[in-house]
Amino acid sequence: MTSQINPPPRLLMGPGPVDADPRVLRAMAAPLVGQFDPFMTDTMTETMGLWREVWRTVNEQTFLVDGTSRAGIEAALVSLLEPGDDVVVPSFGRFGHLLAEISERAGAHVHRVEAEWGSVVDPDRIAEVARRVRPRAIAVVHGDTSTTMAQPLDALGEIARETGALLYVDATATLGGNVFETDAWGIDAATAGLQKCLGGPSGSAPITLSERAAARIRSRRHVEAGIRSADDGDAPGMRIRSNYLDLAQIMDYWGPRRLNHHTEATSMLYAARECARLIGAEGVGARAARHARHGAAMVAGVRGLGLETFGDDRYRMNNVVAVHIPERLRTEPGAGDAVRAALLEDFGIEIGTSFGPLHGQVWRIGVMGTGARRDAVLATLAGLEHVLRRAGIGVPAGGGVDAALESYGGHADGGGAEPVLQGAGPAEPEGDV
Amino acid sequence: MTSQINPPPRLLMGPGPVDADPRVLRAMAAPLVGQFDPFMTDTMTETMGLWREVWRTVNEQTFLVDGTSRAGIEAALVSLLEPGDDVVVPSFGRFGHLLAEISERAGAHVHRVEAEWGSVVDPDRIAEVARRVRPRAIAVVHGDTSTTMAQPLDALGEIARETGALLYVDATATLGGNVFETDAWGIDAATAGLQKCLGGPSGSAPITLSERAAARIRSRRHVEAGIRSADDGDAPGMRIRSNYLDLAQIMDYWGPRRLNHHTEATSMLYAARECARLIGAEGVGARAARHARHGAAMVAGVRGLGLETFGDDRYRMNNVVAVHIPERLRTEPGAGDAVRAALLEDFGIEIGTSFGPLHGQVWRIGVMGTGARRDAVLATLAGLEHVLRRAGIGVPAGGGVDAALESYGGHADGGGAEPVLQGAGPAEPEGDV
Ligand SMILES: Cc1ncc(COP(=O)(O)O)c(C=O)c1O
Ligand SMILES: Cc1ncc(COP(=O)(O)O)c(C=O)c1O
């Protein structure tokens, strides 16, 4: 008989998924309740509130899509975009392509505004195209994990309003580890996934929708045949192409009507609730600062090893850094992957490879969720130093760890235990049972 | 600060979700590993094998869709059906409507073959329509949870082959608790969800595809822009409308190419693996027999309470029975729901309400997963007796429990501890760690 699951111990320092907070994993082991049990519907409502804090929004329509991050992306785009709609997609990496691809499959006309990988898109170019096209939406990635760059978003809300567009943002890789201001930046729709800075497993996609976006979605509401009642007239807009990702129906399920749609993935709901609860306890701002501090230490550390970072420093995400694979390894087939494999095998530490034009060119190292802590950063740098040296690359002894320690040095709180660690953190406030 | 999750103790005897096996819940608490960690890819491959046993198939393409059951349904239909395709949908309850609705949203022409709720569709009528239309697919629900009826499927494979159609089956509510023969019945595509007979939480949709179905899907393969390589030419078929539910891409991710698509929902993968592992250990046939035995005891029990069952006995699913709400409660607004609420509040036992034409007419009682056991059946009947009596309905004292015991009586193994219960079951075989 096959054995029960028994994963090897790992320290996940790639671009995600990263290690989930053990408290989140334990929350998933809680027993199920029925779909319309008062405890269940109360928990859904409570979870909406907890996520509003994370998103920094007052949006009523703040909930979960049951799927991975790209389910959230597709739910937003297929519900907002009708076939024939125009959409402007700034693109500076793989996930910009993904937004374009999903929009195309939804039948929209895509107007790409591209920038070279390693940089971001000039907002003036976005404005110029949006003024010309007057699109239904502008759809943009915040942090594109493929390049580690974060697009500045603060100017885009105004461009969207000026041009009559809705602003959609893919915050999968940044939310919970970088400053993200749904309301202050005028974002109409944003989605994420739990497996990066948010400290959970993949499989649940938090989403938030402004009243403008929600109204657009409601204008396309068509309740499905098996459950519609006499007063469920069809809205004038075109029926949304997907049933599973139909946000009009999902809003009715999370809203006071509790109209049956899918069966909410209860264990993932518990996980998403616990992620948001822990983020709220740490403080959204404190958590972004923690990611910035440990991310900066990793950048200093890889440079201290003599490695070159990829991309424009001004736009670097807090939580993932790409480093050029040393020349000698880059040219020898398989050598770059062999170094990653040695790090996994000898130290149990995972770092990431990359896609498209960067494939074979850079490694990507993540510092996020519980991984945004001092011992994880230092252990990764120490391990990397060893495997690079064994691969014949000249690296200064202790150069990575020393540089990271120096980066921490100036901050009184730079290296200490972080509240994210259970045991090491402050006791849970009284009243938490 | 909000407390950690702490659901009230419940015994879930509705139409699903039901209580997950505690071993499945614990499996989800296992730590994550990276997406392309050898342990992860091996676990995905192993999980495919475990599910082949549950589906009773040799289909290579047997894997999970990351979402609830309807994500699996939509993945199958949107990947098989192109806009303009014809599809024949036998329908005898709410979930037949759902298949029609999802097919329509995929752009297909739907030819419904309807039967009254409480019965099933005559295969001759399906054959007649299929011969006339020569559809791309016949899409049918196996057990329609809304009516508790199971459509006989053994004749449909031949009809599909004769008319050049692919046969799709929604096995959400039956798999793991009723005889289900993917290969022997000539089924080309079937999907399920974990939260009914399979003993897990909602949020992962097992799927299996015949080589015929897989070939159809491959003929529509379009690898997305961000990750395609020079040899990824587009297939001649129309691009699938969904990216998230594009089975061509999901097959590439689960297959030897391991082409990145979504990030597999690791904790739900662990859950799905554990469900299939436990089903394999119990034996697929033994498990269906267990559901039949306890389901029959519940039917006998509710009749012993003087309640009338809904629907045609010949087609009853093993795992859920609908009972007419007693006349007096049916006519008094809210009285039926008050009885269910009392059962939940006083006994911690949940039974289900119903949809559409049956709303307010019947309750639905589920006997599935770990709930398909003697003490759960008897406790439900005892609780129901009390709340009915308190609502002023005349019920014979002990009539439900006695009738159930009598139903068990003939079987030596009818009432004993079942291997599904941890502790009570046989020790795990040696070598399981
Ligand atoms: C037969 C059938 N199909 C589909 C579904 C939809 O499943 P989910 O709610 O998991 O999406 C259900 C749920 O009850 C069902 O019983
Ligand atoms: C920015 C961004 N968007 C979308 C995705 C897709 O997420 P998922 O794999 O969870 O569907 C990712 C995953 O790495 C991502 O980094």
Short mmCIF file of C-alpha atoms in Angstrom, two decimals, chain B residues 127-420:
data_model
loop_
_atom_site.label_atom_id
_atom_site.label_comp_id
_atom_site.label_asym_id
_atom_site.label_seq_id
_atom_site.Cartn_x
_atom_site.Cartn_y
_atom_site.Cartn_z
CA ALA B 127 -30.07 7.55 -28.75
CA GLU B 128 -32.82 8.97 -30.90
CA VAL B 129 -31.67 12.58 -30.44
CA ALA B 130 -28.01 11.66 -30.83
CA ARG B 131 -28.72 9.86 -34.11
CA ARG B 132 -30.52 12.89 -35.43
CA VAL B 133 -28.03 15.51 -34.24
CA ARG B 134 -24.75 13.56 -34.42
CA PRO B 135 -23.35 15.75 -31.67
CA ARG B 136 -19.76 16.42 -30.69
CA ALA B 137 -20.61 15.14 -27.22
CA ILE B 138 -23.26 13.64 -24.99
CA ALA B 139 -22.95 15.24 -21.56
CA VAL B 140 -24.79 13.63 -18.68
CA VAL B 141 -24.91 13.67 -14.90
CA HIS B 142 -24.52 10.29 -13.23
CA GLY B 143 -26.15 10.95 -9.88
CA ASP B 144 -28.10 14.19 -9.79
CA THR B 145 -27.86 15.23 -6.16
CA SER B 146 -30.87 17.52 -6.53
CA THR B 147 -33.21 14.56 -7.10
CA THR B 148 -31.07 11.68 -5.67
CA MET B 149 -31.54 9.72 -8.91
CA ALA B 150 -28.70 7.97 -10.79
CA GLN B 151 -28.87 7.74 -14.56
CA PRO B 152 -27.94 4.25 -15.84
CA LEU B 153 -24.84 4.79 -17.96
CA ASP B 154 -23.98 1.36 -19.32
CA ALA B 155 -25.87 1.86 -22.61
CA LEU B 156 -24.55 5.35 -23.36
CA GLY B 157 -21.01 4.49 -24.42
CA GLU B 158 -22.31 2.53 -27.37
CA ILE B 159 -24.72 5.30 -28.37
CA ALA B 160 -21.83 7.77 -28.27
CA ARG B 161 -19.64 5.60 -30.47
CA GLU B 162 -22.42 4.89 -32.90
CA THR B 163 -23.14 8.60 -33.33
CA GLY B 164 -19.53 9.78 -33.34
CA ALA B 165 -19.94 11.61 -30.03
CA LEU B 166 -17.71 11.81 -26.99
CA LEU B 167 -19.39 10.73 -23.74
CA TYR B 168 -18.88 13.10 -20.79
CA VAL B 169 -20.16 12.19 -17.30
CA ASP B 170 -20.46 14.34 -14.17
CA ALA B 171 -19.68 11.82 -11.41
CA THR B 172 -19.38 14.42 -8.64
CA ALA B 173 -22.02 12.91 -6.42
CA THR B 174 -21.53 9.21 -7.11
CA LEU B 175 -17.85 8.38 -7.52
CA GLY B 176 -16.48 6.43 -4.58
CA GLY B 177 -19.91 5.47 -3.26
CA ASN B 178 -21.60 3.82 -6.23
CA VAL B 179 -20.39 1.44 -8.92
CA PHE B 180 -18.67 3.56 -11.55
CA GLU B 181 -16.87 1.98 -14.50
CA THR B 182 -15.10 4.52 -16.70
CA ASP B 183 -13.59 2.03 -19.13
CA ALA B 184 -16.23 -0.69 -19.08
CA TRP B 185 -18.96 1.86 -19.75
CA GLY B 186 -17.05 3.55 -22.58
CA ILE B 187 -16.88 6.95 -20.91
CA ASP B 188 -14.57 9.47 -22.61
CA ALA B 189 -14.42 12.14 -19.95
CA ALA B 190 -15.59 12.21 -16.36
CA THR B 191 -15.11 14.60 -13.48
CA ALA B 192 -15.85 14.67 -9.75
CA GLY B 193 -15.25 16.64 -6.55
CA LEU B 194 -13.83 15.45 -3.26
CA GLN B 195 -16.61 16.54 -0.91
CA LYS B 196 -19.17 13.76 -1.37
CA CYS B 197 -18.41 10.01 -1.30
CA LEU B 198 -14.69 10.60 -1.73
CA GLY B 199 -14.17 11.80 1.81
CA GLY B 200 -12.30 15.07 1.26
CA PRO B 201 -12.95 18.80 1.30
CA SER B 202 -14.33 20.70 -1.69
CA GLY B 203 -11.73 22.31 -3.93
CA SER B 204 -10.14 19.67 -6.10
CA ALA B 205 -11.78 18.07 -9.14
CA PRO B 206 -10.49 14.65 -10.21
CA ILE B 207 -10.81 14.11 -13.96
CA THR B 208 -10.16 11.25 -16.38
CA LEU B 209 -10.01 11.41 -20.19
CA SER B 210 -9.95 8.61 -22.73
CA GLU B 211 -7.38 8.70 -25.52
CA ARG B 212 -10.19 9.82 -27.87
CA ALA B 213 -11.02 12.76 -25.62
CA ALA B 214 -7.35 13.60 -25.10
CA ALA B 215 -6.76 13.59 -28.88
CA ARG B 216 -9.68 15.97 -29.35
CA ILE B 217 -8.20 18.29 -26.73
CA ARG B 218 -4.69 18.09 -28.17
CA SER B 219 -6.11 19.13 -31.54
CA ARG B 220 -6.86 22.50 -29.88
CA ARG B 221 -3.51 22.95 -28.15
CA HIS B 222 -2.17 26.53 -28.07
CA VAL B 223 0.69 27.03 -25.62
CA GLU B 224 0.55 30.46 -24.01
CA ALA B 225 2.84 33.23 -25.17
CA GLY B 226 4.95 33.63 -22.02
CA ILE B 227 6.30 30.08 -22.06
CA ARG B 228 6.04 28.68 -25.59
CA SER B 229 9.17 27.42 -27.28
CA ALA B 230 10.05 27.22 -30.97
CA ASP B 231 8.52 23.75 -31.41
CA ASP B 232 5.16 24.69 -29.84
CA GLY B 233 3.24 25.22 -33.05
CA ASP B 234 -0.48 25.84 -32.68
CA ALA B 235 -2.74 22.87 -33.27
CA PRO B 236 -5.32 23.30 -36.06
CA GLY B 237 -8.34 23.39 -33.70
CA MET B 238 -9.83 26.53 -32.24
CA ARG B 239 -8.03 27.88 -29.16
CA ILE B 240 -9.83 26.85 -25.97
CA ARG B 241 -11.78 29.79 -24.55
CA SER B 242 -10.49 29.48 -21.00
CA ASN B 243 -6.86 29.61 -20.02
CA TYR B 244 -7.31 28.36 -16.47
CA LEU B 245 -9.48 25.43 -17.53
CA ASP B 246 -7.58 24.64 -20.74
CA LEU B 247 -7.07 20.89 -20.47
CA ALA B 248 -4.49 20.88 -23.27
CA GLN B 249 -2.22 23.01 -21.11
CA ILE B 250 -3.11 21.18 -17.91
CA MET B 251 -2.23 17.86 -19.58
CA ASP B 252 1.18 19.31 -20.52
CA TYR B 253 1.70 20.30 -16.90
CA TRP B 254 0.82 16.87 -15.48
CA GLY B 255 2.60 15.07 -18.32
CA PRO B 256 6.29 14.37 -18.89
CA ARG B 257 6.89 17.87 -20.33
CA ARG B 258 5.87 19.48 -17.03
CA LEU B 259 5.11 22.66 -18.91
CA ASN B 260 4.30 25.35 -16.39
CA HIS B 261 0.65 26.34 -16.22
CA HIS B 262 -0.91 27.14 -12.83
CA THR B 263 0.91 26.38 -9.58
CA GLU B 264 -0.58 23.07 -8.49
CA ALA B 265 -2.60 23.57 -5.29
CA THR B 266 -0.23 21.52 -3.18
CA SER B 267 -2.34 21.04 -0.05
CA MET B 268 -5.37 20.04 -2.11
CA LEU B 269 -3.13 17.64 -4.05
CA TYR B 270 -2.14 16.07 -0.75
CA ALA B 271 -5.83 15.81 0.16
CA ALA B 272 -6.80 14.25 -3.17
CA ARG B 273 -3.92 11.82 -2.93
CA GLU B 274 -4.98 10.77 0.57
CA CYS B 275 -8.62 10.33 -0.52
CA ALA B 276 -7.59 8.00 -3.34
CA ARG B 277 -5.10 6.17 -1.13
CA LEU B 278 -7.77 5.44 1.49
CA ILE B 279 -10.27 4.37 -1.17
CA GLY B 280 -7.69 2.02 -2.65
CA ALA B 281 -7.01 0.54 0.77
CA GLU B 282 -10.70 -0.02 1.44
CA GLY B 283 -11.25 -1.34 -2.09
CA VAL B 284 -13.38 0.49 -4.66
CA GLY B 285 -15.96 -2.31 -4.71
CA ALA B 286 -16.09 -2.66 -0.94
CA ARG B 287 -16.59 1.05 -0.62
CA ALA B 288 -19.54 1.12 -3.01
CA ALA B 289 -21.00 -1.83 -1.10
CA ARG B 290 -20.55 0.02 2.19
CA HIS B 291 -22.41 3.03 0.79
CA ALA B 292 -25.17 0.75 -0.52
CA ARG B 293 -25.56 -0.94 2.87
CA HIS B 294 -25.70 2.22 4.96
CA GLY B 295 -27.75 4.06 2.36
CA ALA B 296 -30.31 1.26 2.42
CA ALA B 297 -30.43 1.44 6.21
CA MET B 298 -31.16 5.15 6.00
CA VAL B 299 -33.95 4.58 3.48
CA ALA B 300 -35.45 1.90 5.73
CA GLY B 301 -35.04 4.20 8.72
CA VAL B 302 -36.81 7.23 7.27
CA ARG B 303 -39.64 4.98 6.14
CA GLY B 304 -39.72 3.52 9.64
CA LEU B 305 -40.33 7.06 10.87
CA GLY B 306 -43.35 7.20 8.59
CA LEU B 307 -41.73 9.51 6.07
CA GLU B 308 -42.18 9.02 2.36
CA THR B 309 -39.17 8.90 0.09
CA PHE B 310 -39.03 10.86 -3.16
CA GLY B 311 -38.26 9.37 -6.55
CA ASP B 312 -38.03 6.05 -8.30
CA ASP B 313 -36.51 3.33 -6.11
CA ARG B 314 -34.94 1.63 -9.10
CA TYR B 315 -32.64 4.57 -9.77
CA ARG B 316 -31.86 5.74 -6.27
CA MET B 317 -28.23 6.76 -5.59
CA ASN B 318 -26.65 4.82 -2.73
CA ASN B 319 -25.60 7.88 -0.87
CA VAL B 320 -28.45 10.34 -0.65
CA VAL B 321 -32.17 9.98 -0.08
CA ALA B 322 -34.82 12.67 -0.43
CA VAL B 323 -37.82 12.51 1.90
CA HIS B 324 -41.06 14.41 1.55
CA ILE B 325 -41.41 16.99 4.27
CA PRO B 326 -44.55 16.05 6.22
CA GLU B 327 -47.62 17.83 4.82
CA ARG B 328 -48.24 19.96 7.91
CA LEU B 329 -44.71 21.37 7.87
CA ARG B 330 -44.71 21.86 4.12
CA THR B 331 -47.67 24.17 4.21
CA GLU B 332 -46.53 26.23 7.20
CA PRO B 333 -43.96 28.80 6.00
CA GLY B 334 -40.48 28.09 7.37
CA ALA B 335 -41.55 25.01 9.35
CA GLY B 336 -39.45 22.59 7.30
CA ASP B 337 -36.35 24.70 7.75
CA ALA B 338 -37.07 25.06 11.47
CA VAL B 339 -36.91 21.28 11.84
CA ARG B 340 -33.56 21.18 10.08
CA ALA B 341 -32.33 24.03 12.27
CA ALA B 342 -33.42 22.19 15.43
CA LEU B 343 -31.58 19.07 14.30
CA LEU B 344 -28.46 21.17 13.81
CA GLU B 345 -28.80 23.04 17.05
CA ASP B 346 -29.89 20.26 19.40
CA PHE B 347 -28.03 17.34 17.88
CA GLY B 348 -25.25 18.94 15.80
CA ILE B 349 -26.55 17.03 12.79
CA GLU B 350 -26.95 18.63 9.38
CA ILE B 351 -29.35 17.40 6.72
CA GLY B 352 -30.06 19.21 3.46
CA THR B 353 -32.68 21.37 1.88
CA SER B 354 -33.37 21.35 -1.88
CA PHE B 355 -33.56 23.40 -5.07
CA GLY B 356 -35.95 24.40 -7.82
CA PRO B 357 -39.23 22.47 -8.01
CA LEU B 358 -38.33 20.49 -4.89
CA HIS B 359 -37.57 23.55 -2.78
CA GLY B 360 -39.61 23.34 0.40
CA GLN B 361 -40.90 19.91 -0.65
CA VAL B 362 -38.17 17.50 0.41
CA TRP B 363 -35.22 17.18 2.73
CA ARG B 364 -32.13 15.41 1.46
CA ILE B 365 -30.18 13.12 3.73
CA GLY B 366 -26.70 12.04 2.76
CA VAL B 367 -24.93 8.87 3.80
CA MET B 368 -21.48 9.12 2.32
CA GLY B 369 -17.76 9.14 2.97
CA THR B 370 -17.10 8.61 6.67
CA GLY B 371 -20.81 9.30 7.22
CA ALA B 372 -21.64 5.95 5.63
CA ARG B 373 -21.37 4.18 8.98
CA ARG B 374 -23.82 2.70 11.44
CA ASP B 375 -23.59 5.17 14.32
CA ALA B 376 -23.99 8.13 11.97
CA VAL B 377 -27.10 6.60 10.40
CA LEU B 378 -28.66 5.70 13.74
CA ALA B 379 -27.85 9.01 15.41
CA THR B 380 -29.39 10.90 12.49
CA LEU B 381 -32.58 8.86 12.68
CA ALA B 382 -32.82 9.26 16.45
CA GLY B 383 -32.30 13.01 16.19
CA LEU B 384 -34.81 13.32 13.38
CA GLU B 385 -37.40 11.41 15.39
CA HIS B 386 -37.06 13.86 18.27
CA VAL B 387 -37.22 17.06 16.25
CA LEU B 388 -40.18 15.79 14.24
CA ARG B 389 -42.07 14.91 17.42
CA ARG B 390 -41.26 18.30 18.91
CA ALA B 391 -42.64 19.88 15.74
CA GLY B 392 -45.90 18.07 16.35
CA ILE B 393 -45.53 15.30 13.79
CA GLY B 394 -46.66 11.86 14.93
CA VAL B 395 -43.71 9.48 14.66
CA PRO B 396 -43.47 5.91 15.97
CA ALA B 397 -41.11 5.80 18.97
CA GLY B 398 -37.83 4.25 17.85
CA GLY B 399 -39.34 3.50 14.47
CA GLY B 400 -36.45 4.88 12.47
CA VAL B 401 -33.61 3.30 14.42
CA ASP B 402 -35.40 -0.06 14.62
CA ALA B 403 -36.04 -0.17 10.89
CA ALA B 404 -32.42 0.71 10.16
CA LEU B 405 -31.21 -1.97 12.57
CA GLU B 406 -33.43 -4.45 10.85
CA SER B 407 -32.00 -3.42 7.49
CA TYR B 408 -28.52 -4.06 8.88
CA GLY B 409 -29.60 -7.24 10.63
CA GLY B 410 -29.14 -9.67 7.80
CA HIS B 411 -25.52 -8.75 7.20
CA ALA B 412 -22.78 -10.08 9.41
CA ASP B 413 -20.74 -6.96 8.58
CA GLY B 414 -23.69 -4.63 8.52
CA GLY B 415 -23.25 -2.83 11.71
CA GLY B 416 -19.73 -3.43 12.85
CA ALA B 417 -16.89 -1.03 12.79
CA GLU B 418 -15.85 -0.10 9.28
CA PRO B 419 -12.30 0.28 8.04
CA VAL B 420 -13.13 3.88 7.25
#
